Every structure is written in structure tokens, then in C-alpha cells.
PDB file of C-alpha atoms in Angstrom:
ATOM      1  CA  UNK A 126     120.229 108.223  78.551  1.00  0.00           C
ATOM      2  CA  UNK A 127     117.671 109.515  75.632  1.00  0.00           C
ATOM      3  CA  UNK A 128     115.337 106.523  76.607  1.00  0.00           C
ATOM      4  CA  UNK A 129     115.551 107.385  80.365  1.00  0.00           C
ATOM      5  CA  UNK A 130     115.087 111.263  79.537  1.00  0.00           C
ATOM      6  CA  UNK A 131     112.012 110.816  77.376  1.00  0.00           C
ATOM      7  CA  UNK A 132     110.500 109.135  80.565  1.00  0.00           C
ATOM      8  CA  UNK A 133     111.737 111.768  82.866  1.00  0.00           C
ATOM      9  CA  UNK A 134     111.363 114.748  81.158  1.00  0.00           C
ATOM     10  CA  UNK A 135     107.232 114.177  80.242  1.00  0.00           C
ATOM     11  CA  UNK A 136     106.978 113.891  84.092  1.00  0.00           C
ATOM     12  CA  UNK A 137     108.820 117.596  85.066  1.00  0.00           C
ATOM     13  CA  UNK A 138     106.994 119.126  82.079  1.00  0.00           C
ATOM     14  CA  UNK A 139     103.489 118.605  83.119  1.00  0.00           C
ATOM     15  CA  UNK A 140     105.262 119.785  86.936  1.00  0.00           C
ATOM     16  CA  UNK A 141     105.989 122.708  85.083  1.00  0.00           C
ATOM     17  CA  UNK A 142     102.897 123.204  83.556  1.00  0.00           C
ATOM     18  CA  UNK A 143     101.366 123.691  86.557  1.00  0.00           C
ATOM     19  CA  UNK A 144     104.092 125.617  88.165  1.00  0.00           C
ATOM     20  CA  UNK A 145     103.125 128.127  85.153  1.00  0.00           C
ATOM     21  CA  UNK A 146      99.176 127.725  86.100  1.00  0.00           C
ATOM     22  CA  UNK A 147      99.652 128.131  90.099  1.00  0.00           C
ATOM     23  CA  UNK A 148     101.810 131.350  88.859  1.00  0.00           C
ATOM     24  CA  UNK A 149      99.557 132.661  86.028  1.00  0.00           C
ATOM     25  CA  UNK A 150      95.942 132.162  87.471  1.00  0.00           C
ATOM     26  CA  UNK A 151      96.527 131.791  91.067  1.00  0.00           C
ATOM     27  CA  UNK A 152      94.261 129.156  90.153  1.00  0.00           C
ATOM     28  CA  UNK A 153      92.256 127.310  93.690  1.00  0.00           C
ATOM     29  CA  UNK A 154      92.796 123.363  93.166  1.00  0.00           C
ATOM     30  CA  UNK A 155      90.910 122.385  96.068  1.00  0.00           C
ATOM     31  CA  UNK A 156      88.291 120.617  94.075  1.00  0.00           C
ATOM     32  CA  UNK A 157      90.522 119.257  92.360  1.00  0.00           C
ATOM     33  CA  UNK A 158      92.157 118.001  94.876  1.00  0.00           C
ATOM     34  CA  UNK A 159      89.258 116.287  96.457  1.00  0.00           C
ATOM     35  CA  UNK A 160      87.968 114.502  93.087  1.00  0.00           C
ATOM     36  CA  UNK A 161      91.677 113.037  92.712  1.00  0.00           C
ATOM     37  CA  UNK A 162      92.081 112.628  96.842  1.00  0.00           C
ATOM     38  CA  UNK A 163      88.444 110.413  97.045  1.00  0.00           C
ATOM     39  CA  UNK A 164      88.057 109.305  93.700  1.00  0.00           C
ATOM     40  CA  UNK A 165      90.966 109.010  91.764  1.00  0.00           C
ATOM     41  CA  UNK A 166      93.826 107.531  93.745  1.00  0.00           C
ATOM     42  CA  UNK A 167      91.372 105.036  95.585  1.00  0.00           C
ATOM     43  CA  UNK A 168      90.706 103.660  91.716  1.00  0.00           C
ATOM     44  CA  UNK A 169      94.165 103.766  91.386  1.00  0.00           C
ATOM     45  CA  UNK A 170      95.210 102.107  94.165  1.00  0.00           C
ATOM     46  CA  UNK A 171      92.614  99.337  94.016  1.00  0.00           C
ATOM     47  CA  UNK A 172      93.173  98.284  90.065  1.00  0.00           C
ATOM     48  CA  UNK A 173      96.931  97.948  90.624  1.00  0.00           C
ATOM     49  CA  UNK A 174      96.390  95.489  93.003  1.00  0.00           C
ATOM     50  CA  UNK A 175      94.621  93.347  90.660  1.00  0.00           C
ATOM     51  CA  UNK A 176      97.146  92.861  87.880  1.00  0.00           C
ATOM     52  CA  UNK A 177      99.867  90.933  90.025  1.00  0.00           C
ATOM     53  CA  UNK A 178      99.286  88.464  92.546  1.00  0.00           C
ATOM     54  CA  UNK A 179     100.465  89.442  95.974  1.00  0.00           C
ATOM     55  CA  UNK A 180     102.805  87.438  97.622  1.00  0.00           C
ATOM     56  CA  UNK A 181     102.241  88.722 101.235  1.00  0.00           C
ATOM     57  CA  UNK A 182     106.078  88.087 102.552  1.00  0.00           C
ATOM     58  CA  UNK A 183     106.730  90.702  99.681  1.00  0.00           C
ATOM     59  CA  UNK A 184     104.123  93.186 100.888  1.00  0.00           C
ATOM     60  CA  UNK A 185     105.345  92.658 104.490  1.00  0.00           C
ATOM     61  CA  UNK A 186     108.851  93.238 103.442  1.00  0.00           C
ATOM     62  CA  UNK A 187     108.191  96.312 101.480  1.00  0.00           C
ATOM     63  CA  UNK A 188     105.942  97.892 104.249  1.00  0.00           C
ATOM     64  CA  UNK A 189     109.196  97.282 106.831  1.00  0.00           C
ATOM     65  CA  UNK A 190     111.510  98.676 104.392  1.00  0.00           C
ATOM     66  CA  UNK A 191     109.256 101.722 104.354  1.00  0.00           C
ATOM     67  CA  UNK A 192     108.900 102.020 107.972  1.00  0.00           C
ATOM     68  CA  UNK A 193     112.889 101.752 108.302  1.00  0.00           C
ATOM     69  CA  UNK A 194     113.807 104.470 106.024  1.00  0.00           C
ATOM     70  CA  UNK A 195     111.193 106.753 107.176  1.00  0.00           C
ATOM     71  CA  UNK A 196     112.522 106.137 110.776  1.00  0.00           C
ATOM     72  CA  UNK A 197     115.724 105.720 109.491  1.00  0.00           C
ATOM     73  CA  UNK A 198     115.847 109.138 108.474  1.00  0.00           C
ATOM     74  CA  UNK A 199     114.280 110.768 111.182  1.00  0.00           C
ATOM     75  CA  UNK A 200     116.787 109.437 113.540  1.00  0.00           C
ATOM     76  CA  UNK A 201     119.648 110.645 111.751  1.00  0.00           C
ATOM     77  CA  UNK A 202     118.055 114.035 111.218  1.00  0.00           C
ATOM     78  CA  UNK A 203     117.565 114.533 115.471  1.00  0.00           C
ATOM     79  CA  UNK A 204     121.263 113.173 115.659  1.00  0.00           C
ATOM     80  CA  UNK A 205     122.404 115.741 113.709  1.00  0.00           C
ATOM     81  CA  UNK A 206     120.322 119.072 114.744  1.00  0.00           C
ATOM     82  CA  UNK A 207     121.441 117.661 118.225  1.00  0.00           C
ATOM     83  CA  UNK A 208     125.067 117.952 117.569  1.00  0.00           C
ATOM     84  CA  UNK A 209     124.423 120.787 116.074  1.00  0.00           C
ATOM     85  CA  UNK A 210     122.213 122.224 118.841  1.00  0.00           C
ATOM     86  CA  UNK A 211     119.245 122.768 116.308  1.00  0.00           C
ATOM     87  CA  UNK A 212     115.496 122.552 117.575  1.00  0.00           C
ATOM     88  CA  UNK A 213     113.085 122.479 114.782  1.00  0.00           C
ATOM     89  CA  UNK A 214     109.417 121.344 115.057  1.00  0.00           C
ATOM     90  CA  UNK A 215     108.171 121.008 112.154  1.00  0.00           C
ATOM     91  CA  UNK A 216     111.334 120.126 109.438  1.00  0.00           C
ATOM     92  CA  UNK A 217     111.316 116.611 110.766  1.00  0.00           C
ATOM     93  CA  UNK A 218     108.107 116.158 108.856  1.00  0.00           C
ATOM     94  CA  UNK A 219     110.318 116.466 104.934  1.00  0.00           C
ATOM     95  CA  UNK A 220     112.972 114.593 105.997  1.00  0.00           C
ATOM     96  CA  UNK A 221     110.762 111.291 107.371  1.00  0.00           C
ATOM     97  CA  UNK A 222     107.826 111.806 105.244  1.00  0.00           C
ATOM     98  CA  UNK A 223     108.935 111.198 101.219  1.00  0.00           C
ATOM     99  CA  UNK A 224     106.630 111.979  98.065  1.00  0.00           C
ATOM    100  CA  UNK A 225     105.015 108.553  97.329  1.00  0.00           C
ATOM    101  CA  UNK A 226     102.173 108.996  94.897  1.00  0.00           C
ATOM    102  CA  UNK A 227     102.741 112.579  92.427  1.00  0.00           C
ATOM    103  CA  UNK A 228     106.258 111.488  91.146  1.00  0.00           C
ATOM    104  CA  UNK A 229     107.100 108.247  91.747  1.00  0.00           C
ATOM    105  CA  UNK A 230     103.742 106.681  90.779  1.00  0.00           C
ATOM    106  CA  UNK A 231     103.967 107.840  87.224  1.00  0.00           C
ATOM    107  CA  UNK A 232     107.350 107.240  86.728  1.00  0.00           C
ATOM    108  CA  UNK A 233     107.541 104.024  87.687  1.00  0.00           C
ATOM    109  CA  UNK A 234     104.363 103.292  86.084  1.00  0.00           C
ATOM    110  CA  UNK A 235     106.237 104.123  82.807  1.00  0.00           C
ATOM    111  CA  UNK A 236     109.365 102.368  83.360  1.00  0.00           C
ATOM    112  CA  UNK A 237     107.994  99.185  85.210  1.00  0.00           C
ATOM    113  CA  UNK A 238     104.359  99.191  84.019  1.00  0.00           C
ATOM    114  CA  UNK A 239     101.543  97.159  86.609  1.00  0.00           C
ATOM    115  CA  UNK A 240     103.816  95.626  88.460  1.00  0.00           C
ATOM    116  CA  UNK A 241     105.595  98.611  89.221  1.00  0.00           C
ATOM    117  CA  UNK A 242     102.342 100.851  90.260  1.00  0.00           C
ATOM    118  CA  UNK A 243     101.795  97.476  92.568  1.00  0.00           C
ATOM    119  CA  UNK A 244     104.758  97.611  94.370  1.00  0.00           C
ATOM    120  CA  UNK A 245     105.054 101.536  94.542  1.00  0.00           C
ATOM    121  CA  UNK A 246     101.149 101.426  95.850  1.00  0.00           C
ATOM    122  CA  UNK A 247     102.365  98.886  98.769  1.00  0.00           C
ATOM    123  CA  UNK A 248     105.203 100.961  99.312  1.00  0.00           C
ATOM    124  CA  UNK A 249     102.612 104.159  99.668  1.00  0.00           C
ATOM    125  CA  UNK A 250     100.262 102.489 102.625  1.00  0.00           C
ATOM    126  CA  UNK A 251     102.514 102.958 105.070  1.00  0.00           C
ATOM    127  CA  UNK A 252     103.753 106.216 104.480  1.00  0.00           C
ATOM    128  CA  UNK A 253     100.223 107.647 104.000  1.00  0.00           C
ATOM    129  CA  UNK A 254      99.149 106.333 107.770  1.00  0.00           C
ATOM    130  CA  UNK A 255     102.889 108.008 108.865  1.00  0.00           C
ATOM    131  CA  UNK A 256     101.974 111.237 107.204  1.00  0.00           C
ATOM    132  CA  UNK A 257      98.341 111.418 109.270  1.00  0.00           C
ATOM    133  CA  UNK A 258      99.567 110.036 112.297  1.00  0.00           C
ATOM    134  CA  UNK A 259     103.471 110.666 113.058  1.00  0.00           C
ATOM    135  CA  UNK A 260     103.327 113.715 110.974  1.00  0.00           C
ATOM    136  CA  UNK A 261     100.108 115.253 112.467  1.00  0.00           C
ATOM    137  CA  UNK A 262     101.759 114.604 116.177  1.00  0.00           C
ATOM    138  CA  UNK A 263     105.278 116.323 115.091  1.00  0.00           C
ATOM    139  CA  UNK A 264     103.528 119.326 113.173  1.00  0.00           C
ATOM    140  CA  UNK A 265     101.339 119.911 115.936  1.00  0.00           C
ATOM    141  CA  UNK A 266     102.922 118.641 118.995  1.00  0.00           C
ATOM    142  CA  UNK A 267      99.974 117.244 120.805  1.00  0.00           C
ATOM    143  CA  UNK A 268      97.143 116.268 118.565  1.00  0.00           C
ATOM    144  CA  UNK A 269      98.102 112.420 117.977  1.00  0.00           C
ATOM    145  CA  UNK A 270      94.356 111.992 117.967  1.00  0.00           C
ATOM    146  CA  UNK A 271      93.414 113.882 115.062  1.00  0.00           C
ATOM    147  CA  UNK A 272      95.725 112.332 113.115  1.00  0.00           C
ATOM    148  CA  UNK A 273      94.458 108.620 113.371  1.00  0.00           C
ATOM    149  CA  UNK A 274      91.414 109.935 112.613  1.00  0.00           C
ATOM    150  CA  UNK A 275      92.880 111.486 109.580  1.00  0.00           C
ATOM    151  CA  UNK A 276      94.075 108.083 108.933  1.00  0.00           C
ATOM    152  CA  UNK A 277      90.434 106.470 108.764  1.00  0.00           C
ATOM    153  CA  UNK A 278      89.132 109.518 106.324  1.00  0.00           C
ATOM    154  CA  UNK A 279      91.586 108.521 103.734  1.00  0.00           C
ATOM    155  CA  UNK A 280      89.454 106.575 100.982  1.00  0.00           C
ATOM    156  CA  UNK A 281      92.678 105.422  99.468  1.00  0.00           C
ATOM    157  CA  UNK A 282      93.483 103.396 102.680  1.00  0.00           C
ATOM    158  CA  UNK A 283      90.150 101.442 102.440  1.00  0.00           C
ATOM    159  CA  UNK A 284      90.808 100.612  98.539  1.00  0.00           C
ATOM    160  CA  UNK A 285      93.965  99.490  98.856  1.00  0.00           C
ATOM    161  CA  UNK A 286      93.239  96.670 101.428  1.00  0.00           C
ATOM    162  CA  UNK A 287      90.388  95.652  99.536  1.00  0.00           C
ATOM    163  CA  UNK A 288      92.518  95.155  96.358  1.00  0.00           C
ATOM    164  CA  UNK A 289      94.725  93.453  98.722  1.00  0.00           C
ATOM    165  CA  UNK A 290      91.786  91.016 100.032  1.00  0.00           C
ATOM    166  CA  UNK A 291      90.667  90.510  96.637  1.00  0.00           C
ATOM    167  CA  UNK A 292      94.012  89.892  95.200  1.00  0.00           C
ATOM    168  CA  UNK A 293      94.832  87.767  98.221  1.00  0.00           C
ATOM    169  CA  UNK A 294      91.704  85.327  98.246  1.00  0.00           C
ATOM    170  CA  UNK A 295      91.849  85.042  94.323  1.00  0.00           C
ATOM    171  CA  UNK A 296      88.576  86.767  94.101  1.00  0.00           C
ATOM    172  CA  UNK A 297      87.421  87.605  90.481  1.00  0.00           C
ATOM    173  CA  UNK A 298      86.380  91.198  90.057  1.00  0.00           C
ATOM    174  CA  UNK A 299      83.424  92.114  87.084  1.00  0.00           C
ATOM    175  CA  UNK A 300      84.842  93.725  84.081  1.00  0.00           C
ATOM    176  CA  UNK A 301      82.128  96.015  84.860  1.00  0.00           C
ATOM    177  CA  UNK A 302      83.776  97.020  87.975  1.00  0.00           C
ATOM    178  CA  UNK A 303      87.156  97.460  87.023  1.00  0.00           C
ATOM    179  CA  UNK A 304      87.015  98.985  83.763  1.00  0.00           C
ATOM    180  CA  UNK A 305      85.291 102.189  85.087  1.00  0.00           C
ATOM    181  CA  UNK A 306      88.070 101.973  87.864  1.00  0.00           C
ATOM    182  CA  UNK A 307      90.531 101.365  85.324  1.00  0.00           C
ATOM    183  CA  UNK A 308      89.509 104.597  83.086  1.00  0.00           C
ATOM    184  CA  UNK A 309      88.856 106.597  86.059  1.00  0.00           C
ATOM    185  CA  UNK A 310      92.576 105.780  87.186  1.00  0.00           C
ATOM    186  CA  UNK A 311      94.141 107.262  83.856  1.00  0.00           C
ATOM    187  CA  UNK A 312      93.314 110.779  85.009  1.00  0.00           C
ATOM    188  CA  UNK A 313      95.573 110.475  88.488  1.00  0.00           C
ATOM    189  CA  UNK A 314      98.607 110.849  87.144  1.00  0.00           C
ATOM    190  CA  UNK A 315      98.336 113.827  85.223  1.00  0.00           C
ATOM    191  CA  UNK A 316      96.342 115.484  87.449  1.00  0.00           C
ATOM    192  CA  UNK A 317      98.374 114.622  90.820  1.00  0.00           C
ATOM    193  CA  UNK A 318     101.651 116.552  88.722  1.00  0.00           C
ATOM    194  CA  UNK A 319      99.422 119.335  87.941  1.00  0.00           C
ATOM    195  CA  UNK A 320      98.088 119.677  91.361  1.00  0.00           C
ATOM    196  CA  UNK A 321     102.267 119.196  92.562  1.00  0.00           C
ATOM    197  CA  UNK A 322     103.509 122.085  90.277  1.00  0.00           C
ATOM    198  CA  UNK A 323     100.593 124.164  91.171  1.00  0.00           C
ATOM    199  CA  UNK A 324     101.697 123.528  95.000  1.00  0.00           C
ATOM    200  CA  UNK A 325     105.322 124.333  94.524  1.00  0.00           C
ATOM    201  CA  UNK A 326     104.743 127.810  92.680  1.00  0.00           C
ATOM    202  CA  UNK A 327     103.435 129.227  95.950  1.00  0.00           C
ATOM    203  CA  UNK A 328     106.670 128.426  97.899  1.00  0.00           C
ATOM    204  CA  UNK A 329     109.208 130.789  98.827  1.00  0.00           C
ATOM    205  CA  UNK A 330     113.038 129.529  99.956  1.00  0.00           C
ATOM    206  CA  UNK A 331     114.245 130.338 102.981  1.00  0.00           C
ATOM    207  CA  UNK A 332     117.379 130.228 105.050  1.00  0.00           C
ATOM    208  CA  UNK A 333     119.678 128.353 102.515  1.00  0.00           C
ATOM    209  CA  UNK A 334     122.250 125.914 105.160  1.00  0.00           C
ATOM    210  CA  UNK A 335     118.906 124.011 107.291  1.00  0.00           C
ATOM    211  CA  UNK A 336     117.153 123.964 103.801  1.00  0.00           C
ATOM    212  CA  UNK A 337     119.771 122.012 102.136  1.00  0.00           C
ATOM    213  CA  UNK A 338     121.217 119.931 105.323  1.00  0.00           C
ATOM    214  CA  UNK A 339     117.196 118.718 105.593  1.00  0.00           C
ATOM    215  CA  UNK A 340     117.351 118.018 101.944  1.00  0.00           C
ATOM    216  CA  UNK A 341     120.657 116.357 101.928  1.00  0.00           C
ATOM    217  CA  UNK A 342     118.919 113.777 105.094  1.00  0.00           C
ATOM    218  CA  UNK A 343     116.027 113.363 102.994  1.00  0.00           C
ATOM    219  CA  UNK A 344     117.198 112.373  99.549  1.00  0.00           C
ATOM    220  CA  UNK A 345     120.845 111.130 100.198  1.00  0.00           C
ATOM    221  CA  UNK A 346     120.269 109.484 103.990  1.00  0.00           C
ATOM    222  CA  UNK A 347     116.955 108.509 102.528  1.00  0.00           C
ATOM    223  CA  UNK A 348     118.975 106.385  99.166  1.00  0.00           C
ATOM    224  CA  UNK A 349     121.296 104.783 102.055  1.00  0.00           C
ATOM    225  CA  UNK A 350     118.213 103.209 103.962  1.00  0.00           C
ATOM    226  CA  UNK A 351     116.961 102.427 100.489  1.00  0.00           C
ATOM    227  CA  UNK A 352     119.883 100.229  99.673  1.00  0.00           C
ATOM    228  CA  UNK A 353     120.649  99.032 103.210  1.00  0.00           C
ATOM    229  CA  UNK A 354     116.518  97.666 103.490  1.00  0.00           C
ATOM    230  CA  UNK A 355     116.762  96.083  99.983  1.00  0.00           C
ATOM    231  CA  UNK A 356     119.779  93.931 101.228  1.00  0.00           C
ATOM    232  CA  UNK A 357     118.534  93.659 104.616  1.00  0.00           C
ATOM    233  CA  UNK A 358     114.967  92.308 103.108  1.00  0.00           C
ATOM    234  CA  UNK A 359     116.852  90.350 100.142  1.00  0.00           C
ATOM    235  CA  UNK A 360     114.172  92.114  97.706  1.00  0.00           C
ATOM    236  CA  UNK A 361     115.390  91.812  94.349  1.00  0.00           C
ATOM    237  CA  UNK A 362     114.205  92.621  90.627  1.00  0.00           C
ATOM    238  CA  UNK A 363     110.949  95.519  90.351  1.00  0.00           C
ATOM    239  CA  UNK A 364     110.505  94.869  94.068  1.00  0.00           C
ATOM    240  CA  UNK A 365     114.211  96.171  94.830  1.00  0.00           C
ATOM    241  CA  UNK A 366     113.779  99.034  92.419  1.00  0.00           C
ATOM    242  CA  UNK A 367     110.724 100.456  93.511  1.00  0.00           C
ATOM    243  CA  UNK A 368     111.810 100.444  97.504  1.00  0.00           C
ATOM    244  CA  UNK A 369     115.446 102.142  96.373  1.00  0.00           C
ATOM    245  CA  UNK A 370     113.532 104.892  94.415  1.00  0.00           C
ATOM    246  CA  UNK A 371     111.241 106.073  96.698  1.00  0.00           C
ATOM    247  CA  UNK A 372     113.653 106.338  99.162  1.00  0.00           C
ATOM    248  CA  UNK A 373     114.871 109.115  97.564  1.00  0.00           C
ATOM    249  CA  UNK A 374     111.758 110.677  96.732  1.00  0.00           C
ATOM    250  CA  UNK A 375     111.888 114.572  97.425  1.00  0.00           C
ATOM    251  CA  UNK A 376     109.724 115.466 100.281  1.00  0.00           C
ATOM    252  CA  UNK A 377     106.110 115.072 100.618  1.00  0.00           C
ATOM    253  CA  UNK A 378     103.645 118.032  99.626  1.00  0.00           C
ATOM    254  CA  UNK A 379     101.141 117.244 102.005  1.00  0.00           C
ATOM    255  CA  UNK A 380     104.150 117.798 104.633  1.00  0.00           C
ATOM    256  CA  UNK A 381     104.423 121.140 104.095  1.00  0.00           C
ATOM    257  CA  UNK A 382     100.127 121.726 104.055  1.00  0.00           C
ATOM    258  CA  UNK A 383     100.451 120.214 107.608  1.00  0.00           C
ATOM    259  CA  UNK A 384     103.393 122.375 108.762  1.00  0.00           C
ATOM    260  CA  UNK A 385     101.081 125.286 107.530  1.00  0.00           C
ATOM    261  CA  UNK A 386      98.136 124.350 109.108  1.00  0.00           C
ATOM    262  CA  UNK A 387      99.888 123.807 112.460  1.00  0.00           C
ATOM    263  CA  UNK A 388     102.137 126.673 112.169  1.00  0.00           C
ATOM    264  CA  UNK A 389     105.384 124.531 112.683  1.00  0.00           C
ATOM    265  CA  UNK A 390     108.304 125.915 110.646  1.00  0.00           C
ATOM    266  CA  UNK A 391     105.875 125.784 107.509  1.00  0.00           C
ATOM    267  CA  UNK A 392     108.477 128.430 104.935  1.00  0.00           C
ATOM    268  CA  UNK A 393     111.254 125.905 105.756  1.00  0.00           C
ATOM    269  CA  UNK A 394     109.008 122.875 105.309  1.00  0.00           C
ATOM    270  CA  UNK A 395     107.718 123.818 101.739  1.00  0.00           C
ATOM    271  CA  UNK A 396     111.606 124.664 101.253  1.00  0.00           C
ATOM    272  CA  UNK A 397     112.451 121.227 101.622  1.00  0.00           C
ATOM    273  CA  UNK A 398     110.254 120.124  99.200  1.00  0.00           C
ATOM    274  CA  UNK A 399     111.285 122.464  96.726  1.00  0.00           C
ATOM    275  CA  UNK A 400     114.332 121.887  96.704  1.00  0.00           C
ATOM    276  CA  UNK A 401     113.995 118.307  97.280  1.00  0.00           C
ATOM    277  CA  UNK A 402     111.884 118.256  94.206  1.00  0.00           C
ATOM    278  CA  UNK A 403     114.165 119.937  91.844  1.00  0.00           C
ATOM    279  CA  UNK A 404     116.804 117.701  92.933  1.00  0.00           C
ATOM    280  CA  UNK A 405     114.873 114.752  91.660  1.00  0.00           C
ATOM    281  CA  UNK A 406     115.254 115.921  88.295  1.00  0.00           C
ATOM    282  CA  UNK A 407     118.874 114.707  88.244  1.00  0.00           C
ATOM    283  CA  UNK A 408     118.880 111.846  91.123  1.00  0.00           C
ATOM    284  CA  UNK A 409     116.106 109.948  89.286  1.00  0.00           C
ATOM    285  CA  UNK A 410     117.678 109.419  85.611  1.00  0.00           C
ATOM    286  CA  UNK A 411     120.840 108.609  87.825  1.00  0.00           C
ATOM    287  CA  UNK A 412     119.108 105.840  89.873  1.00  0.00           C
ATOM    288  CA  UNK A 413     117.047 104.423  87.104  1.00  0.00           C
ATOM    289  CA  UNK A 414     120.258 104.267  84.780  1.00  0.00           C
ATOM    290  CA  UNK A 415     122.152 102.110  87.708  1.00  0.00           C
ATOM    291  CA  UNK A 416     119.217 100.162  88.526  1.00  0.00           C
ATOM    292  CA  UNK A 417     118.327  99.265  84.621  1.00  0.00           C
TER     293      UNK A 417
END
């Protein structure tokens, strides 16, 4: 429990730390933002393809396990606001739509090392073209459009299937390539917690049963697709433990900057992920213990 703690625990701190900056300074992380959204995670994403070779059944299987719980999830959620005569807009969009890159990449960086951050950057390809497509059309109702465009302004898309082609056609990269890539990746991870604590200390919670019933369909309905897609897909070892972790990944950020931006039950939205987040603190440890 120590070990697991001391690679837990570094994670929330540096959350914290800029939970204490968005607080303190009000501080505007839109540049920010933008070096680590076109420059950063693109590095990121291409380097870890390089350091395992791809077998593409696994990337196939990973992507439909993603696709499944994300679905998976959001037809539970309408299930249940139907029975319960609910109409929401926008709260579909944390319960489908899980964080993929701030806390899961540097977790299971730490605990599974390259070929972790391989299989948690598969794992992130799909979700990232759900979050600017399906998201886009739920948040907004009608502008599908927009979001597939979205989709094609994502530089992090583009890097990942070129690391994919490279890794895939067993082309050698120049160390003068990748090391830049590689140094310019170390700064992500930090940086994408920051820029996640900063986030959170602007939300407010709000009507305490549909916060926690969306929560409770993200994170625990979210773990039962995790384990039913492993079995389904026979995934075993890393490959198992990355797909049953980020199914219960606490709700995307950038799901609640859409529900603000389209004006679609944003205050529950960034709820959600607060709460979602928090939550994480304890389910995390607990998965990584029974996975170990």
C-alpha cells in the first residue's frame, strides 16, 4: 500500500498544486494550454509509440474496448434518467466521455513505464475523436459538423498514427528526431495536472443526487465495461490493466469546457468531474492493488 501511495499521492499533489494556483492567482492557462495541446502531447503521443512494437489485433482490440465502455455507459445512463423521467443535455457528455490523458497517462506511466504510456495512448485515440465528435453533437444538439472538424485540428491525432505507421512498417526514426520529442514529452505530464487542478478550482457543485448518480455511471458502470471488454477481448497482462483503469477514469475536463461553451447543463457537467476526480483518489490505489 506505501509503494502504491508514493505513486498516487505525487500525482494528486501536483493536482493540488494547481488547485491552490487556479485559487490564488486566478491565473489564465490558455497558453499553456495550447503549448501542451499542439506541442506537448503530440511528442508524447508519437515517442510512446516507438518503444513497443504494435501488434495491430491489440490496438484494434483496445480501440473496441474503448468504444464499448464509452457506449456502454451512455446507454445505461439514458436507461436510467428514462426510468427516472430525467432529460439532461449535456450530463451525458461525463458519463461517456472519461479523463484519458491528465491522470491516467502519468500514472500508468509510473507503474507500467513505455509500455504502459503505449497502451494508455491507443486507448486515448478513440476517446479524443468521441469527445470532438459525439460530444460536440450532445453538448450542442445540432452541430455534428463542427465537431469532425474539431477532430482534424487535433495535432495529437496526426502524431499518433504516424507513430503507429512508423512503428507498424519497422521504420527507424533519427536519434535526432526523437530525442527532442523525447525531452519535449517530459514536460506533459506535469503540466497537463497543473493545467487539471487549475480547471477544477473554478467549479462549483451543484444539485448533490444527479451529481453523484452521473458519477456513480461514470466510474462504477464505467469499471463493469472495463472488466466485461477485457474478458470479452481476452486482453491480458499491461494490455488488460490499462483498458480496466481508464474505465474508471473520472470524467473528462474538456467535457465540461464543451458543456460551457454550448450552454448544456455546464455547473452539473464540471460537477461530475469534480467529484469524479476526487473519487479517483481512492478507486485508483484500489484497482492498481487488485490488478498488481
Amino acid at each position: 500500500m506505501v509503494d502504491l501511495l508514493n505513486i498516487i499521492l505525487p500525482t494528486f499533489i501536483v493536482i493540488f498544486i494547481g488547485y491552490l494556483l487556479g485559487k490564488i492567482t486566478k491565473i489564465d492557462m490558455s497558453a499553456i494550454v495550447n503549448v501542451v495541446f499542439y506541442v506537448g502531447l503530440p511528442s508524447l503521443a508519437f515517442v510512446s509509440m516507438l518503444d513497443k512494437k504494435i501488434v495491430l489485433l491489440d490496438a484494434a482490440k483496445i480501440w473496441a474496448a474503448a468504444l464499448i465502455i464509452a457506449f456502454g455507459c451512455g446507454t445505461v445512463a439514458w436507461i436510467v434518467f428514462k426510468t427516472l423521467r430525467q432529460k439532461h443535455s449535456g450530463l451525458y457528455i461525463p458519463i461517456i466521455l472519461m479523463n484519458t490523458v491528465n491522470i491516467p497517462f502519468p500514472i500508468i506511466y509510473l507503474v507500467y513505464g513505455s509500455a504502459g504510456l503505449f497502451a494508455a495512448t491507443l486507448f486515448y485515440i478513440p476517446n479524443v475523436i468521441l469527445l470532438f465528435s459525439l460530444g460536440i453533437y450532445i453538448a450542442s444538439g445540432k452541430h455534428w459538423k463542427e465537431g469532425i472538424q474539431e477532430v482534424f485540428r487535433a495535432p495529437t491525432i496526426y502524431a499518433a498514427i504516424a507513430g503507429l505507421t512508423v512503428n507498424l512498417l519497422n521504420i527507424t526514426v533519427p536519434d535526432l528526431i526523437v530525442r527532442p520529442l523525447d525531452f519535449i514529452s517530459l514536460m506533459v505530464i506535469p503540466l497537463v495536472l497543473l493545467i487539471l487542478g487549475c480547471n477544477l478550482s473554478a467549479v462549483k457543485i451543484t444539485s448533490l443526487p444527479t451529481t453523484f448518480l452521473a458519477s456513480f455511471l461514470r466510474l462504477g458502470v464505467g469499471l463493469l465495461f472495463g472488466f466485461l471488454t477485457v474478458n470479452l477481448f481476452n486482453l491480458t497482462g499491461v494490455l488488460r490493466s490499462v483498458v480496466i483503469l481508464n474505465s474508471a477514469m473520472p470524467a473528462a475536463v474538456n467535457g465540461s469546457i464543451l458543456a460551457t461553451k454550448y450552454d448544456s447543463e455546464a455547473d452539473l457537467v464540471a460537477s461530475v468531474v469534480f467529484v469524479t476526480t476526487i473519487a479517483s483518489l481512492f478507486i485508483i490505489p484500489f484497482l492498481l492493488n487488485i490488478l498488481s
